[in-house]
Short mmCIF file of C-alpha atoms in Angstrom, two decimals:
data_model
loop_
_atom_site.label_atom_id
_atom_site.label_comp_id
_atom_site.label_asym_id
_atom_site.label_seq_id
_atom_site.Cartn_x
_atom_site.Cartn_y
_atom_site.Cartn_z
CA UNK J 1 118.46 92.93 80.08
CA UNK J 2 117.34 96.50 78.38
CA UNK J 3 118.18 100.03 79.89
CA UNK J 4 116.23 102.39 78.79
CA UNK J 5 117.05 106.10 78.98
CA UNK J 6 115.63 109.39 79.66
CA UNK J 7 116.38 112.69 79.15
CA UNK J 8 115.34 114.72 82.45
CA UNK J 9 115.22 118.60 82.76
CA UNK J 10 114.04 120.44 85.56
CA UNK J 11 110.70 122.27 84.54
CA UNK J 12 110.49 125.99 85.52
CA UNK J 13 107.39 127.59 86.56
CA UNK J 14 106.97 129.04 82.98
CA UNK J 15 106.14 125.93 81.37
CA UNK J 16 103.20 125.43 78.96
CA UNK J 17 100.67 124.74 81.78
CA UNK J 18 101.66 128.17 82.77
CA UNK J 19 101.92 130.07 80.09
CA UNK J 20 100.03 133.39 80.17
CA UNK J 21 100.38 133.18 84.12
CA UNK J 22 103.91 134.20 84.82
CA UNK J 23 102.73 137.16 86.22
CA UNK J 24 100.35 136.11 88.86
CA UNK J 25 102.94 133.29 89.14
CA UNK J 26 105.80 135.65 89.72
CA UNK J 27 103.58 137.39 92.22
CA UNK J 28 102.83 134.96 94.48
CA UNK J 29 106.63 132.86 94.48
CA UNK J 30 107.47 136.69 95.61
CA UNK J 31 104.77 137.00 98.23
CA UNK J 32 105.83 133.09 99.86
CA UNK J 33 109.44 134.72 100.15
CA UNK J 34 108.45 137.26 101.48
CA UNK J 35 106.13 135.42 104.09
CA UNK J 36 108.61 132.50 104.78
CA UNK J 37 111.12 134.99 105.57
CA UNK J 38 108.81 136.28 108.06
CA UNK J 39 108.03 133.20 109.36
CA UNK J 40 111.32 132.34 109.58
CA UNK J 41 112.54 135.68 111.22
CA UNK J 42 109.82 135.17 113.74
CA UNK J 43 110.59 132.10 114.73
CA UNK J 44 114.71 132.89 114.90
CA UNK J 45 114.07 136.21 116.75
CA UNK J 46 111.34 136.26 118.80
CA UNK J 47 112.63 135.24 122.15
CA UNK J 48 108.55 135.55 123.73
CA UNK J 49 107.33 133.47 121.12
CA UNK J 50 109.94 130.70 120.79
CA UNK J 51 109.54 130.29 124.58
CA UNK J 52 106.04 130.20 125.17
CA UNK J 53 105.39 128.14 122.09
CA UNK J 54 108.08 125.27 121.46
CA UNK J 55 110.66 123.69 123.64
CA UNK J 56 113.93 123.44 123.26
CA UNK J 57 114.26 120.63 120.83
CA UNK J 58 112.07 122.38 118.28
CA UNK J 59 113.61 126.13 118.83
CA UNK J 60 117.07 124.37 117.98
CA UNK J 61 114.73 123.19 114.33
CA UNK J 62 113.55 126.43 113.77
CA UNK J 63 117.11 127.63 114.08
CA UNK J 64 117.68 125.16 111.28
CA UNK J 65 114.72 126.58 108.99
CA UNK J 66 116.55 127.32 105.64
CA UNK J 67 117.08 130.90 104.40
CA UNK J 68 115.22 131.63 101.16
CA UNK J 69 115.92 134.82 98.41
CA UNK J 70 114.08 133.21 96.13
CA UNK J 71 111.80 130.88 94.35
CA UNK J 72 112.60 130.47 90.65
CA UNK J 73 111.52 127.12 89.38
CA UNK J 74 110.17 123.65 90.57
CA UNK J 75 113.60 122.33 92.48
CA UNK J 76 113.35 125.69 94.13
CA UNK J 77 109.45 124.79 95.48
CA UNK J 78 109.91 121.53 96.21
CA UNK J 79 112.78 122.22 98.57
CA UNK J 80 110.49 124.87 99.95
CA UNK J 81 107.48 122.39 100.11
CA UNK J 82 109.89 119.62 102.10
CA UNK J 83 111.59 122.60 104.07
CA UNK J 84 107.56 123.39 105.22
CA UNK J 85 107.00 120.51 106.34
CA UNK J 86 109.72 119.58 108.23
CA UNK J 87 108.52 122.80 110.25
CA UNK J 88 105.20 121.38 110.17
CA UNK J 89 106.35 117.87 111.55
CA UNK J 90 108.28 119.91 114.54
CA UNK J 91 105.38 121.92 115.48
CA UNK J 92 103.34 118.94 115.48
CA UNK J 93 106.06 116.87 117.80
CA UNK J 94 106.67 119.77 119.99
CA UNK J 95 102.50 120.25 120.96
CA UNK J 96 102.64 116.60 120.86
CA UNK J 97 105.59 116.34 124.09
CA UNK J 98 104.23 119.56 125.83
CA UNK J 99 100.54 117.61 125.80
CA UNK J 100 102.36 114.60 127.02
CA UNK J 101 104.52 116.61 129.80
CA UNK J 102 101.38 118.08 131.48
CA UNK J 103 98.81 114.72 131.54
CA UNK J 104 102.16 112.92 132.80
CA UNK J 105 102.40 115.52 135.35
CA UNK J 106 98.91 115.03 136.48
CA UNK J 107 99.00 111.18 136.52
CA UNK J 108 101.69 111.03 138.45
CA UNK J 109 99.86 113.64 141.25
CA UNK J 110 96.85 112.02 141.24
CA UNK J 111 98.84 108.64 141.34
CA UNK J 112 100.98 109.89 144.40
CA UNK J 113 98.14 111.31 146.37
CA UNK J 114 95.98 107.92 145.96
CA UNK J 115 97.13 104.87 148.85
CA UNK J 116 99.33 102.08 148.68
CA UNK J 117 102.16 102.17 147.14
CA UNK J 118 103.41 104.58 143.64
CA UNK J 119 103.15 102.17 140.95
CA UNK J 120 105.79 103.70 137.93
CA UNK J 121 104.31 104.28 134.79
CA UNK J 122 101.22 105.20 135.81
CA UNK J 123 98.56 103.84 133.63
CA UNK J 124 95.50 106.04 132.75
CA UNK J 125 93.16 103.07 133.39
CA UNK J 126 94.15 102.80 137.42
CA UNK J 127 93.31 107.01 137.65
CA UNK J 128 90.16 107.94 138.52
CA UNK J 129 87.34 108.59 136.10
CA UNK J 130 87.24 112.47 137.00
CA UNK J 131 90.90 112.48 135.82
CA UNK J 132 90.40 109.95 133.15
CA UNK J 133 88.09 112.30 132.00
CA UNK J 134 90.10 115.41 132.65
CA UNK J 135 92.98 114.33 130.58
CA UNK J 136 90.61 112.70 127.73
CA UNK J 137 89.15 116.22 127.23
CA UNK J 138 92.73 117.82 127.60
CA UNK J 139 93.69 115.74 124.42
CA UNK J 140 90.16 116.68 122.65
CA UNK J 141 90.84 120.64 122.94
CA UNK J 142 94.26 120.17 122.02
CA UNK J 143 93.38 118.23 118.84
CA UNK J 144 90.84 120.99 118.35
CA UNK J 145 93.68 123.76 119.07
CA UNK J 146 95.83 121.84 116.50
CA UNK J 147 93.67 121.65 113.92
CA UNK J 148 92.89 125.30 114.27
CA UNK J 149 96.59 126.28 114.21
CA UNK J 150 96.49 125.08 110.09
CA UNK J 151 100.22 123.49 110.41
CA UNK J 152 98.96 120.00 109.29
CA UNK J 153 101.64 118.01 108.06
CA UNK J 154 100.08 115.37 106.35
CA UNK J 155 96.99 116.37 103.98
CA UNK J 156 97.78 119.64 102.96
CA UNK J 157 101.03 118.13 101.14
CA UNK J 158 99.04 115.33 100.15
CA UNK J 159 96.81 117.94 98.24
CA UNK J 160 100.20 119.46 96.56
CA UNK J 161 100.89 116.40 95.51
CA UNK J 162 97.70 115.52 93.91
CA UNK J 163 97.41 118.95 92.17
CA UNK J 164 98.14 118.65 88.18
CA UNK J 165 99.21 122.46 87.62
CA UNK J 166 101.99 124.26 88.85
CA UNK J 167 100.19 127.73 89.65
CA UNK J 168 97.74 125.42 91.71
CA UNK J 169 100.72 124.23 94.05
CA UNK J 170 102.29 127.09 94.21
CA UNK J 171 99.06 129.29 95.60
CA UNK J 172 98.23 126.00 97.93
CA UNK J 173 102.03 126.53 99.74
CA UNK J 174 101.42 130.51 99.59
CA UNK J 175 98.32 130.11 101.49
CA UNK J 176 100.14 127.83 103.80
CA UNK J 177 102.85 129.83 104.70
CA UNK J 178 100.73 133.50 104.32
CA UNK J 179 98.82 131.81 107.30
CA UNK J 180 101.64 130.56 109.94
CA UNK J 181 102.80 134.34 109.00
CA UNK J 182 98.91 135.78 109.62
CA UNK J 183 98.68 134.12 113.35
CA UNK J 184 102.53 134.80 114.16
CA UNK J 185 102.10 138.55 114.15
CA UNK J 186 98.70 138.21 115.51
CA UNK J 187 100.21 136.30 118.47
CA UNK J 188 103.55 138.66 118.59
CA UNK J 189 101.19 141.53 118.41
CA UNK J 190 98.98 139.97 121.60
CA UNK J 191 102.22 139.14 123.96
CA UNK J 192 103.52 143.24 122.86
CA UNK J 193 100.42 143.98 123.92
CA UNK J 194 100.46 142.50 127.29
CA UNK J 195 104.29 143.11 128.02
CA UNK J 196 103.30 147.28 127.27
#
């Protein structure tokens, strides 16, 4: 049998795809610190918000979220990238189990207030249609709300992936983290304004 070997290097973000862009380049790995840390702060800090949005399993994540100073070279993204969507995956799980807590909540009423005898679990089927219904459009608008909310975990990395230059990636992640930032202090700035 034949080994063959390789010499490996870790490419920076000033490699020839990118040469004449280390500016722009510099700009924006400064601008997804600075937004991550944001992100990150809010998410740590803000009692309101970690309350009314996640439950317990995914505040003790967040708590988890990485810090970062800074983002000098492709190790240094990719952690990043992997780091996002692990807080992707967690937002994802924890709209997933608060959806789940609230149509089990209203199965099991409806089941309890029909006759005969509780049957545990309580299958959707054996509800009636109204509630069938109910919870079917209860699972449409939050699909709809999740969606909205832009923390996809899937496709978004899938088009990081598929992206050939390094300046490409890098503004696909800083529009992905500049918007969890954007509707954070939009929804800080909303609960501040009812709490005043």
């Amino acid at each position: 049998s034949e080994y063959r070997l390789a010499n490996v290097r870790l490419r920076s973000f000033t490699n020839e795809a990118t040469k004449g862009k280390t500016e722009e380049m510099d700009t924006i790995t400064n601008q997804i610190v600075t937004d991550y840390q944001k992100v990150r702060s809010t998410y740590i800090n803000s009692q309101s918000l970690a309350s009314n949005e996640l439950p317990k399993f995914a505040r003790k994540a967040v708590h988890e979220l990485p810090d970062l100073t800074t983002l000098n070279d492709e190790l240094d993204y990719w952690k990043l990238v992997d780091t996002w969507q692990v807080l992707c995956n967690t937002i994802r799980q924890a709209k997933q189990t608060q959806l789940q807590g609230v149509i089990n909540e209203i199965s099991v009423q409806v089941a309890m207030e029909a006759k005969g005898p509780l049957e545990l679990p309580v299958k959707r089927r054996n509800l009636p249609e109204n509630v069938q219904k109910q919870l079917e459009e209860m699972e449409q608008s939050a699909a709809a709300d999740y969606v909205e909310l832009g923390m996809e975990p899937i496709l978004d990395f899938q088009e990081i992936l598929s992206m050939n230059e390094s300046l490409d990636r890098v503004r696909k992640l800083a529009a992905m983290i500049k918007r969890e930032r954007a509707r954070l202090e939009a929804k800080e700035s909303l609960i501040r304004a009812f709490l005043t």
